[in-house]
Short mmCIF file of C-alpha atoms (C1' of nucleotides) in Angstrom, two decimals:
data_model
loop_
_atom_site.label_atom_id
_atom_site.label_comp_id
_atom_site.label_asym_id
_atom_site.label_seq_id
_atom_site.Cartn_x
_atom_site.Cartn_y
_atom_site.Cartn_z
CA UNK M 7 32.45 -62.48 -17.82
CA UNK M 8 35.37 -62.71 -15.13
CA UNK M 9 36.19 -66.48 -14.13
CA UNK M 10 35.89 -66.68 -10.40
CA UNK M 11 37.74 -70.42 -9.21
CA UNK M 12 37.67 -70.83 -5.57
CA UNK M 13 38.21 -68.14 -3.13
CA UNK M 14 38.69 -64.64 -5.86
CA UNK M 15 42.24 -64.36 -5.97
CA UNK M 16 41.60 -60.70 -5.80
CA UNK M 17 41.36 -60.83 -2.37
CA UNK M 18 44.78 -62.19 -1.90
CA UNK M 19 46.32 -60.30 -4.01
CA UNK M 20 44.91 -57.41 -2.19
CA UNK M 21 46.32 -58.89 1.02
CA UNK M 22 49.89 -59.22 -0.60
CA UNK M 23 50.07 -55.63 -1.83
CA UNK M 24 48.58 -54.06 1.30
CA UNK M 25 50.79 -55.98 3.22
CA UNK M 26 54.74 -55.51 1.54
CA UNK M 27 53.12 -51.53 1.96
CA UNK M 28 53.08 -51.84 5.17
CA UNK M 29 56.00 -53.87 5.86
CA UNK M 30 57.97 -51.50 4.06
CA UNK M 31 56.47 -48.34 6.16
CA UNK M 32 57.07 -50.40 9.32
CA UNK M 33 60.59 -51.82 8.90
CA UNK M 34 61.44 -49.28 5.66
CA UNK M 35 62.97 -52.67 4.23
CA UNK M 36 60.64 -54.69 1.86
CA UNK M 37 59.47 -58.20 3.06
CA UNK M 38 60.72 -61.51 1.47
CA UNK M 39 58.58 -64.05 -0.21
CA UNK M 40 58.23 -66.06 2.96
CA UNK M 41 57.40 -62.88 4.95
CA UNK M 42 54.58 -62.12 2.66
CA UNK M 43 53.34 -65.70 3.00
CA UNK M 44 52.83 -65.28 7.05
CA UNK M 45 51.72 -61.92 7.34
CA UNK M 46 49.16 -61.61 4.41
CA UNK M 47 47.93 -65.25 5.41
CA UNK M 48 48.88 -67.20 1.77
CA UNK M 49 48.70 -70.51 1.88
CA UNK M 50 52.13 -71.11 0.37
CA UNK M 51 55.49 -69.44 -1.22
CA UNK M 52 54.33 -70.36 -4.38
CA UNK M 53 50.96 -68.75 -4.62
CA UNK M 54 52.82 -65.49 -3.39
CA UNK M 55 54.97 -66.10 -6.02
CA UNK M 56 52.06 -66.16 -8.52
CA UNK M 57 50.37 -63.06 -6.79
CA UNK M 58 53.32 -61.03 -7.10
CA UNK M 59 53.74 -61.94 -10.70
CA UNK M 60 50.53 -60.73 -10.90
CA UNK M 61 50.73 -57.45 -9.48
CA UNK M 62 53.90 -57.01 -11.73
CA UNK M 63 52.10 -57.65 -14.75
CA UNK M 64 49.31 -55.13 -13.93
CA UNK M 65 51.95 -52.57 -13.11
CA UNK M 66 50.92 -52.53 -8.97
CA UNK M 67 54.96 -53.39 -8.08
CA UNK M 68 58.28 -53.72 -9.95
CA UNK M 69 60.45 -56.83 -9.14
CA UNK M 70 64.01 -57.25 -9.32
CA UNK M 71 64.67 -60.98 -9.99
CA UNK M 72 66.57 -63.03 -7.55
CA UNK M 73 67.17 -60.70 -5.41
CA UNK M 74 66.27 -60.51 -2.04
CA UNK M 75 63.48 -58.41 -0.68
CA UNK M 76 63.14 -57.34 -4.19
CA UNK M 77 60.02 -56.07 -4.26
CA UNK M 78 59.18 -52.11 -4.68
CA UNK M 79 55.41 -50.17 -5.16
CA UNK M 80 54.92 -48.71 -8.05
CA UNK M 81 52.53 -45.79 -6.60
CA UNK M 82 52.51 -42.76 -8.20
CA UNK M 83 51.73 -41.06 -5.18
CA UNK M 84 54.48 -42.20 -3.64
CA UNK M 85 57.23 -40.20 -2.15
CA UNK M 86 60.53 -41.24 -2.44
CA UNK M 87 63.18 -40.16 0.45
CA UNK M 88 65.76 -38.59 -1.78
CA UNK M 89 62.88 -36.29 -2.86
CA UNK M 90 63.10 -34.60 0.36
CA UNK M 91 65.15 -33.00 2.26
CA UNK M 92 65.31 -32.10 6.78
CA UNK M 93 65.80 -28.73 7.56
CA UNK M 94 66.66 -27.87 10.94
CA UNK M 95 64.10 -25.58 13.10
CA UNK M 96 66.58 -23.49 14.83
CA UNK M 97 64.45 -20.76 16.48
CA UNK M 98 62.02 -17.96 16.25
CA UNK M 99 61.86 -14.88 14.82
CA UNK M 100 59.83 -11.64 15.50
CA UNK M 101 60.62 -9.34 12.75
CA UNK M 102 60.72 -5.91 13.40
CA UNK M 103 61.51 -6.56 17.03
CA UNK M 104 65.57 -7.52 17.05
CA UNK M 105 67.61 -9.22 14.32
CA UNK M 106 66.81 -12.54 12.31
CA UNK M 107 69.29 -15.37 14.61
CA UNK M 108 71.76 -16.81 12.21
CA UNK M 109 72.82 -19.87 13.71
CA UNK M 110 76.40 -21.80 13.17
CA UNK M 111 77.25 -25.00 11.59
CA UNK M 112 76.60 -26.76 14.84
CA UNK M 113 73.08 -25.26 15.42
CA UNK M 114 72.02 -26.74 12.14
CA UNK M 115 73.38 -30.16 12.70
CA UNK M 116 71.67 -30.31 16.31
CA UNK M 117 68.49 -29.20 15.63
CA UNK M 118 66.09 -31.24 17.68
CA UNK M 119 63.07 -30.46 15.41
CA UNK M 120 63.25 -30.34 11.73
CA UNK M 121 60.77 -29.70 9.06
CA UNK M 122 60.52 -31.85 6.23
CA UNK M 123 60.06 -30.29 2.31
CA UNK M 124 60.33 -31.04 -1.19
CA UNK M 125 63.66 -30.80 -2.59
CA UNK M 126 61.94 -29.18 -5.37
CA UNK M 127 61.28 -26.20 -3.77
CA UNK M 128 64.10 -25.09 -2.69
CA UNK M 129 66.48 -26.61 -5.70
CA UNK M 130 69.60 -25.66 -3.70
CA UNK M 131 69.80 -27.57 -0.18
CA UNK M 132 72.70 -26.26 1.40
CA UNK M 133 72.93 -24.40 4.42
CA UNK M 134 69.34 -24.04 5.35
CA UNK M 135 67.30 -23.88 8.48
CA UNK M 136 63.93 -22.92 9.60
CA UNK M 137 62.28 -20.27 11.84
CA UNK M 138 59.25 -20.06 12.95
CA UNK M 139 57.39 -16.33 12.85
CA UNK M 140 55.76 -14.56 15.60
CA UNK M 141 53.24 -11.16 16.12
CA UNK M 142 51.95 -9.61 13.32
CA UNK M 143 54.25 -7.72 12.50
CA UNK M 144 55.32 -9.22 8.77
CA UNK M 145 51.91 -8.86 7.53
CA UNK M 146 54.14 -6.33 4.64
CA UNK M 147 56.03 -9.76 4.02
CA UNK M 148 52.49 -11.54 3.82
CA UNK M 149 54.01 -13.77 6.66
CA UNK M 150 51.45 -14.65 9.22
CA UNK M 151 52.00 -15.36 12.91
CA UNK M 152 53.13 -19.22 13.36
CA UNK M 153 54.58 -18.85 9.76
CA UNK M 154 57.32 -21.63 9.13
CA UNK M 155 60.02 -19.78 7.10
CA UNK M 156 62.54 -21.52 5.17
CA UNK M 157 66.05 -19.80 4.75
CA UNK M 158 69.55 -19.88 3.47
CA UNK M 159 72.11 -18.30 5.12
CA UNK M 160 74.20 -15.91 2.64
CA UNK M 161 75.24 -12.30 2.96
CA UNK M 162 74.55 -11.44 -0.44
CA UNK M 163 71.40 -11.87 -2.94
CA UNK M 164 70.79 -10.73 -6.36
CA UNK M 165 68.38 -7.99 -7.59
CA UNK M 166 64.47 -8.55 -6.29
CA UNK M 167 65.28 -11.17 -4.40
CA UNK M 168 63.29 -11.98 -0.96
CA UNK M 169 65.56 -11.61 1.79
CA UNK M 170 66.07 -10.84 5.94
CA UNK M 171 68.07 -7.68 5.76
CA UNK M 172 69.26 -6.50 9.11
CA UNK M 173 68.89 -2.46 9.72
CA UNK M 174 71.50 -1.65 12.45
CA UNK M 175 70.27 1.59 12.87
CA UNK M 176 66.95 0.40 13.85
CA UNK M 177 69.27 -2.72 16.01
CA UNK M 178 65.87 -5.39 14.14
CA UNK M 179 66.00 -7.38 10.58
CA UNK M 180 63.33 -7.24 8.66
CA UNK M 181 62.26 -9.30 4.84
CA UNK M 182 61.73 -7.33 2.18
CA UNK M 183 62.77 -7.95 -1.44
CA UNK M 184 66.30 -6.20 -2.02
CA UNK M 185 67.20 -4.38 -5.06
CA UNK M 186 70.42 -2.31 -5.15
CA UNK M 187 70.40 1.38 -5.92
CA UNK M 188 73.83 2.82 -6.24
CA UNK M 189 74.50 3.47 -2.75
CA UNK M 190 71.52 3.03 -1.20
CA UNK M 191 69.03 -0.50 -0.73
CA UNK M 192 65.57 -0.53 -1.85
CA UNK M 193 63.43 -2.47 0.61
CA UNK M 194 60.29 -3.23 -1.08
CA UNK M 195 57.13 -5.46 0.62
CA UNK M 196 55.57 -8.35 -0.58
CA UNK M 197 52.23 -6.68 -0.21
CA UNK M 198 52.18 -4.52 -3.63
CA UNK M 199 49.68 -1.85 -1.99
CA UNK M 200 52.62 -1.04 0.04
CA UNK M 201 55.23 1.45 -0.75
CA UNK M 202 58.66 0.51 -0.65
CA UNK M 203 61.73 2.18 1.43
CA UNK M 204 65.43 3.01 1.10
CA UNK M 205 68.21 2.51 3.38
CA UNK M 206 72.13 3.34 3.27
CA UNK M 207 73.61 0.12 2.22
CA UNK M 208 76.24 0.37 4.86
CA UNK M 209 73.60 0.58 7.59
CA UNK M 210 72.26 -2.92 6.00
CA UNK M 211 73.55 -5.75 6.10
CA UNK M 212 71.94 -9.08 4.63
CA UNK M 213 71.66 -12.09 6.68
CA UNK M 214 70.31 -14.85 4.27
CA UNK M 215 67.72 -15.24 1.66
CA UNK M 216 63.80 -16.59 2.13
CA UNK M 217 63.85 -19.64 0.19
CA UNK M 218 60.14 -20.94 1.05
CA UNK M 219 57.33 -20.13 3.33
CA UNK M 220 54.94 -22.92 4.59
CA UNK M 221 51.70 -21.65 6.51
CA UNK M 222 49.66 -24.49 8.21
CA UNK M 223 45.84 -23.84 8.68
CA UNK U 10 96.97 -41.11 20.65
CA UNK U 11 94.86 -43.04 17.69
CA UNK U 12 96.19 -46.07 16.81
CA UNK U 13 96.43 -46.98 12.75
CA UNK U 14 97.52 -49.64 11.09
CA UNK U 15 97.58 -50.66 7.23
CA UNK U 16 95.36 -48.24 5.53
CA UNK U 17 93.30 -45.83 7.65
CA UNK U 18 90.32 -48.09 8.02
CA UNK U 19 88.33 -44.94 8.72
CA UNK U 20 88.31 -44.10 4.72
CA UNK U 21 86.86 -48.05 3.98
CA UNK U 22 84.67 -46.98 6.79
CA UNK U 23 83.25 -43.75 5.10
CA UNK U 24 83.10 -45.95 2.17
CA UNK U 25 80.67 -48.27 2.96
CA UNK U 26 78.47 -45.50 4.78
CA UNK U 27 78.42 -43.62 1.05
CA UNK U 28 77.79 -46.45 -0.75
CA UNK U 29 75.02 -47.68 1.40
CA UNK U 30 73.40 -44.06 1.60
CA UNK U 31 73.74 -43.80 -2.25
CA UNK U 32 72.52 -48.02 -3.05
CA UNK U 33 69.08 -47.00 -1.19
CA UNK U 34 69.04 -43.90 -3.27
CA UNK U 35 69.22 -45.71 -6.16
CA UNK U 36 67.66 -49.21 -5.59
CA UNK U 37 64.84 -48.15 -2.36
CA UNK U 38 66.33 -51.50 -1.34
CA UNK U 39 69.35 -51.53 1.24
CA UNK U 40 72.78 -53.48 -0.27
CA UNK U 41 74.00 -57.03 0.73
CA UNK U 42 77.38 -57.25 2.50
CA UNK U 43 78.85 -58.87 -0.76
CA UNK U 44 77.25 -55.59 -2.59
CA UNK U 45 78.89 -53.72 -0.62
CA UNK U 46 81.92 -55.33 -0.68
CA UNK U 47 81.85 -54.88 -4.98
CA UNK U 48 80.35 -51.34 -4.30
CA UNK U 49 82.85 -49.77 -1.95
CA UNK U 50 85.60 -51.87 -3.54
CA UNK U 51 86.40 -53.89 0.33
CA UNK U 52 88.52 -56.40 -0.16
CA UNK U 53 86.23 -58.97 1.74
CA UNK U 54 82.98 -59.75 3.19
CA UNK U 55 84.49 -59.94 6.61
CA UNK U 56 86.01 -56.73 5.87
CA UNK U 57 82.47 -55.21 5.40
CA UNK U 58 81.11 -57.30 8.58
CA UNK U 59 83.88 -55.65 10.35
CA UNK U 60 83.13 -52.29 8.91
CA UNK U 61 79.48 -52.27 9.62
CA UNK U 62 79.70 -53.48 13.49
CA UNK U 63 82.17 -50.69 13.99
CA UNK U 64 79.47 -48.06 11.87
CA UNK U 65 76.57 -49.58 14.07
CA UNK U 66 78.66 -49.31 17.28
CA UNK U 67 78.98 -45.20 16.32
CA UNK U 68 75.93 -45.33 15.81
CA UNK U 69 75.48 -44.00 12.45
CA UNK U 70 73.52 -47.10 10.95
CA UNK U 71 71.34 -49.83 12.51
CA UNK U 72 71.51 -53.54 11.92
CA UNK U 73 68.32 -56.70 11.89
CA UNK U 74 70.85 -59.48 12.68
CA UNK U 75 70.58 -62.48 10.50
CA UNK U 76 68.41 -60.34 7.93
CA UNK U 77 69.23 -60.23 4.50
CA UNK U 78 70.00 -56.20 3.81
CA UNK U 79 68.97 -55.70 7.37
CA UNK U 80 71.06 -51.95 7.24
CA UNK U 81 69.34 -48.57 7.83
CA UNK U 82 71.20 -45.53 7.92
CA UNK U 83 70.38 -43.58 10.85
CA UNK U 84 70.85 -39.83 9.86
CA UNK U 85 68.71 -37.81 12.04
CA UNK U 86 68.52 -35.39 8.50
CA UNK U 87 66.78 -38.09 6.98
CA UNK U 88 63.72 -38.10 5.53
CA UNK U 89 61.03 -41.10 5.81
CA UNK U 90 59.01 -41.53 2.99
CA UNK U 91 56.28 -42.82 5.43
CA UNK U 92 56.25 -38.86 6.80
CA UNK U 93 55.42 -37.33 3.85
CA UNK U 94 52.33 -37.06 1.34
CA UNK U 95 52.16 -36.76 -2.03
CA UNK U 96 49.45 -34.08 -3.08
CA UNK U 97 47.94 -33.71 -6.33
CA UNK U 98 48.16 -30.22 -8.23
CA UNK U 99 45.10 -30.05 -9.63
CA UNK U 100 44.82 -26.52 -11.03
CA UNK U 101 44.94 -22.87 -11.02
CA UNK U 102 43.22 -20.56 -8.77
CA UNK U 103 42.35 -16.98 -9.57
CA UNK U 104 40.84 -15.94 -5.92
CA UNK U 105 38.16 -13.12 -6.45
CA UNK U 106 37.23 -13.69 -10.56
CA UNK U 107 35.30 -17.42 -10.29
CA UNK U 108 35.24 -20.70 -8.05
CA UNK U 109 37.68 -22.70 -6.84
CA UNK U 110 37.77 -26.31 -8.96
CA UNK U 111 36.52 -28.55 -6.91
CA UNK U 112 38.02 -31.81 -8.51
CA UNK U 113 36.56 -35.66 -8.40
CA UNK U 114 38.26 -38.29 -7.15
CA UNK U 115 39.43 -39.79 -11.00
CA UNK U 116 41.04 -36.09 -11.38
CA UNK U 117 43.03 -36.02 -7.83
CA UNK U 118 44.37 -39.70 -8.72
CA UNK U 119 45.87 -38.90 -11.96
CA UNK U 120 46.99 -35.74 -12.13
CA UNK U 121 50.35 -34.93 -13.52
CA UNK U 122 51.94 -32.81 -10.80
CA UNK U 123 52.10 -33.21 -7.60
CA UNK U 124 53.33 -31.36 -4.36
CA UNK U 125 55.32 -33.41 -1.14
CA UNK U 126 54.48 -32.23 2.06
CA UNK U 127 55.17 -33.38 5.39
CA UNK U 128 52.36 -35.31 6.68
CA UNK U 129 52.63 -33.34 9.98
CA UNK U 130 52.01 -29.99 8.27
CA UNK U 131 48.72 -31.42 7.37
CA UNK U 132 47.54 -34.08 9.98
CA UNK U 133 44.77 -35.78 7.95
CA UNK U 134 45.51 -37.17 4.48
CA UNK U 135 42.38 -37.51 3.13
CA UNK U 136 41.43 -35.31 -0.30
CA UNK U 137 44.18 -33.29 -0.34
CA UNK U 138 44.41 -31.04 -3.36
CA UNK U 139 46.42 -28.52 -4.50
CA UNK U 140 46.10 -25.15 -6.23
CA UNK U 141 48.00 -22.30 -7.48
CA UNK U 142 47.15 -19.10 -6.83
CA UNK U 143 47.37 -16.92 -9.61
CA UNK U 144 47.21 -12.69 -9.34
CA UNK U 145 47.24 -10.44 -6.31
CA UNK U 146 43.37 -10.66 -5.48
CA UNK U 147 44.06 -12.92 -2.51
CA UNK U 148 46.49 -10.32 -0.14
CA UNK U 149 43.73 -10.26 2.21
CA UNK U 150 44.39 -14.02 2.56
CA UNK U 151 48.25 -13.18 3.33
CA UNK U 152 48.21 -15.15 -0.04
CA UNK U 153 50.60 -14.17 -2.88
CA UNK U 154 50.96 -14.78 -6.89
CA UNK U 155 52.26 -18.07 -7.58
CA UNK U 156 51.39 -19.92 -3.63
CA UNK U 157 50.78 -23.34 -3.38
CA UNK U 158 47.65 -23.86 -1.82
CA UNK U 159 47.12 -27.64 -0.04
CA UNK U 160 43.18 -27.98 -0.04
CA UNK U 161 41.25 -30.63 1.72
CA UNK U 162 37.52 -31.48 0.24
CA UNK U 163 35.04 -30.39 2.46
CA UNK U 164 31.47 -29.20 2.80
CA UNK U 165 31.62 -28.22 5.98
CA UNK U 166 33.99 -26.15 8.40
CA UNK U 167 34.19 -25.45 11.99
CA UNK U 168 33.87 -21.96 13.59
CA UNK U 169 37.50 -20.08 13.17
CA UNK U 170 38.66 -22.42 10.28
CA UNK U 171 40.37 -20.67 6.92
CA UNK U 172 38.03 -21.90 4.05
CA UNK U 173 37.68 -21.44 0.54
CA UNK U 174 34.03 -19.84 0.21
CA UNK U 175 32.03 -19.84 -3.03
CA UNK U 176 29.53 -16.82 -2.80
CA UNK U 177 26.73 -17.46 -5.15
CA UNK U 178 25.73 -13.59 -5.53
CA UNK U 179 28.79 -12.58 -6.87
CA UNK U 180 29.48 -16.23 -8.59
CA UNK U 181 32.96 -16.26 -6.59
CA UNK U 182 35.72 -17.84 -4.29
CA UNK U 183 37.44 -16.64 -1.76
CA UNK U 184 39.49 -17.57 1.08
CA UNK U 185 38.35 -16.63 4.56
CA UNK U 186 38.11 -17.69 7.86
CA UNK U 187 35.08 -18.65 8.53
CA UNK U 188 32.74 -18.02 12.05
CA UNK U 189 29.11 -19.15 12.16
CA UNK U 190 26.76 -16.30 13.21
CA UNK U 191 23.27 -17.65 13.19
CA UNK U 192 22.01 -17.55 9.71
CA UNK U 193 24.66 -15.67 8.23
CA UNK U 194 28.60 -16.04 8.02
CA UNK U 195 31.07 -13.81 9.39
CA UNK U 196 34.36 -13.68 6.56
CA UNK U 197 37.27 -12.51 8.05
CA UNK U 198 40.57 -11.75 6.67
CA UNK U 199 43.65 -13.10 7.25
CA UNK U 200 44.95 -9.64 7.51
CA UNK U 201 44.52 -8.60 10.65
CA UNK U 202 44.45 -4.98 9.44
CA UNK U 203 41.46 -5.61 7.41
CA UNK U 204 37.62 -5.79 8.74
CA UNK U 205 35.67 -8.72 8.54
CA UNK U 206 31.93 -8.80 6.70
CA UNK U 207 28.77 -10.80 6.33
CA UNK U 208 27.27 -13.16 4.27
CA UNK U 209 23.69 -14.42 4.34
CA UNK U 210 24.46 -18.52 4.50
CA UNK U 211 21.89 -19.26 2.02
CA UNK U 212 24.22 -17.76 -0.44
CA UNK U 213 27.71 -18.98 0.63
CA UNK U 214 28.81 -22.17 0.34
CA UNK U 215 32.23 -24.39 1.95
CA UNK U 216 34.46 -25.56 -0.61
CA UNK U 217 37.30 -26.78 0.95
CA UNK U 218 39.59 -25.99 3.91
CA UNK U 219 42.87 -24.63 3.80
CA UNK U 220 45.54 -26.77 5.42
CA UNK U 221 48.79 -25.45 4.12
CA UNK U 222 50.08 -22.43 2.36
CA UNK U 223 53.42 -22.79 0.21
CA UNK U 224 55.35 -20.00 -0.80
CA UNK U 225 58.75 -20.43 -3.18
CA UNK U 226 60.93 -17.63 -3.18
"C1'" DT G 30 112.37 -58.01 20.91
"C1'" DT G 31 108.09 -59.28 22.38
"C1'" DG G 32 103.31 -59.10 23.58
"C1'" DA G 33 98.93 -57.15 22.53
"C1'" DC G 34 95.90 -55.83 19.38
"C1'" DA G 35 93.77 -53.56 15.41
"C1'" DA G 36 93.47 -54.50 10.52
"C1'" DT G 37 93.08 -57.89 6.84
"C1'" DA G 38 92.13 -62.04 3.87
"C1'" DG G 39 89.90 -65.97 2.41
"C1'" DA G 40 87.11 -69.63 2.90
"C1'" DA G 41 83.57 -72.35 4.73
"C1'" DC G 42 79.16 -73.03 7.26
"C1'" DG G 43 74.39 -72.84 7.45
"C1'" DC G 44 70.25 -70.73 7.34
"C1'" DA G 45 67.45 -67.47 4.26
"C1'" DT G 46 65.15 -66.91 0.23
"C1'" DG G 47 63.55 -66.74 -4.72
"C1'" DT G 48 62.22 -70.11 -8.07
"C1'" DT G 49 60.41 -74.08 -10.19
"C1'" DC G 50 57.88 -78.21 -10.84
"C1'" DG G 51 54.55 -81.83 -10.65
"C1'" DA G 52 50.13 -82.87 -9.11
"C1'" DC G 53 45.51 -81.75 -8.04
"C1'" DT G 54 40.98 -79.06 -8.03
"C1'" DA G 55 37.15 -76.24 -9.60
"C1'" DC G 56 34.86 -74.20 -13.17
"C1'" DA G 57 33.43 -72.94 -17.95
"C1'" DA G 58 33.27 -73.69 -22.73
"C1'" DT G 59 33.03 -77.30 -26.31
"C1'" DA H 4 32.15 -86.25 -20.97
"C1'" DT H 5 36.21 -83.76 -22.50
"C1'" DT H 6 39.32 -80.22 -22.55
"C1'" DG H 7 41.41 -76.02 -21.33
"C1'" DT H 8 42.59 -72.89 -17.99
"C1'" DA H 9 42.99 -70.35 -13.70
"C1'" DG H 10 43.75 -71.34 -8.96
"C1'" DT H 11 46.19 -74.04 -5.44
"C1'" DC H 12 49.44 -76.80 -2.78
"C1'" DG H 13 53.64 -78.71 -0.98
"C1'" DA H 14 58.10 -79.77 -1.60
"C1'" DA H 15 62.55 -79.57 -3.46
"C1'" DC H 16 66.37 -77.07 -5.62
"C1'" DA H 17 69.83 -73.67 -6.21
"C1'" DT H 18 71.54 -69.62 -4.86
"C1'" DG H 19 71.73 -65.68 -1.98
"C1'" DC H 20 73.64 -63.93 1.92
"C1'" DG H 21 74.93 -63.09 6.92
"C1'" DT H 22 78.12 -65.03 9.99
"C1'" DT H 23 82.09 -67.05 11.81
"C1'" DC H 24 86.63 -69.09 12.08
"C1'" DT H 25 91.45 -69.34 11.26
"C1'" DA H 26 95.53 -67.43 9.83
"C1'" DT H 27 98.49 -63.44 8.79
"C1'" DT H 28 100.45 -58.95 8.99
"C1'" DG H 29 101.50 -54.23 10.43
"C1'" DT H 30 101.95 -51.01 14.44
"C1'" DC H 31 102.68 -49.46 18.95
"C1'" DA H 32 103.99 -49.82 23.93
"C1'" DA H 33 106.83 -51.80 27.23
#
DNA sequence: TTGACAATAGAACGCATGTTCGACTACAAT
DNA sequence: ATTGTAGTCGAACATGCGTTCTATTGTCAA
């Protein structure tokens, strides 16, 4: 059976973890020893000291000795900044009703919103921003009004790739997967029960590739 | 005109900002000024002092006086790990041909893979799960082969809310939104193009709700 | 040339901070 | 009772680390 002394240490060491995770949220800096001691209410540096050895020991935090604030969570569901990368939100866009906007280096950098994803889906990070879709008239994309549409700006993709294609003919971009045929582009929708279409490349004219799509409920 | 002196103190400048921005990277910890001083190769710890007032009067980092590694960068395309969530990727769904999983709470904490979302994509935290969707059975759901789906536990839904439905009749899932309608449910597609139909309630059951929908490209 | 000032160096000051140590207490097994 | 061990406390020690001070040098404007 467990040995329970005075008050279960448990509890304190609960205290001490709970707190450095919240310290770190709030000031994205972990706390020192003595920091620890006032805000999770220990008695005294040492018994901090002998928490957080502890909490090492089962594997709860990772310690780098004599160092300040050294202190990290070892959560697994954790995410860790570098993970992730900002992408700016730079406007809207109504396919099928004008051309995709394709905004300039300074448009990116002074986005005021931004949406946050995994650097994992995306792999390459450069030169991407975000637009958010309106009407219904991408349903052939499967894109859904209030869609949040990742892209990277490029004027050329490869074979079957997903990508905003202006038609000047029609003056209105539209995202279709590209293939080239000779001459001629073959547009082909997402949605497989649809039939795909061909265009004169020179009346095309791609203005970047859809990297990710994020729909929220 | 700019005034410069010995070397162009703007390159020790840039120096310290890149070695701060890749210390964090590597240690989740910000550096001291003497590690920074090593780190950027500065020739002293005044030097950095001097460095970092001039960085935190341009604003691109802030300081806690007095605090040991009390430097943040301040890069408005930075991500905070406290914004994001790490989601478990619990499975595998094949929309149309069986239920969805429905995992316990042992399976969501250790699963292998897991997907980082913004936490503002998905407002409440709580058991998140995610799924892959696997074929082409889910179009009606604006849902393609190979989405991530972000899941949240539930039993119950409100009217208008997209849901993953188990239909005991035909013994399976599907993703709908969901309206009340006395004693029978009224599915409707995502696709606007497609009718909605009924369901007596006795034999349809709420598995989850859908909070996100992640495509890669 | 000289005065003003940014850029630079090195060292010292002093508080911040992790660590350690000795002593003491409560509890369980012997 | 004795002994061992986990839990606890307070204080002291040794660095860690931000800050500051003085002195020096290079550059530009007057």
């Amino acid at each position: 059976m467990a040995r329970l002394a005075h008050g279960s240490q448990n509890e304190g060491r609960q205290r001490v973890l709970d707190f450095i995770t919240m310290y770190i949220n709030d000031n994205s800096v972990p706390p020192t020893i003595r920091e620890i001691q006032a805000g999770a209410k220990i008695s005294s540096t040492s018994m901090v000291s002998y928490y957080l050895k502890d909490l090492e020991k089962a594997n709860m935090l990772d310690r780098y000795k004599r160092r300040s604030r050294g202190v990290v969570i070892n959560d697994p569901g954790r995410v860790v900044a570098r993970d992730m990368v900002s992408v700016p939100l730079v406007g809207v866009i109504t396919c099928g009703a004008g051309p995709v906007p394709t905004p300039d280096a300074d448009a990116l950098r002074s986005a005021d919103d931004r949406i946050q994803i995994a650097r994992s889906l995306v792999k390459d990070t450069d030169d991407l921003f975000a637009l958010i879709a309106s009407g219904d008239s991408m349903i052939d994309a499967l894109i859904h009004d209030g869609d949040i549409i990742i892209m990277k700006k490029e004027t050329d993709v490869k074979n079957g790739e997903l990508a905003a294609v202006f038609l000047t003919e029609k003056n209105e971009s539209t995202l279709k997967r590209v293939y080239k045929e000779g001459k001629r582009l073959k547009l082909k929708p997402e949605n497989p029960t649809l039939k795909p279409f061909y265009v004169d490349a020179r009346f095309a004219q791609i203005q970047g590739r859809v990297m990710c799509v994020i729909r929220r409920a």
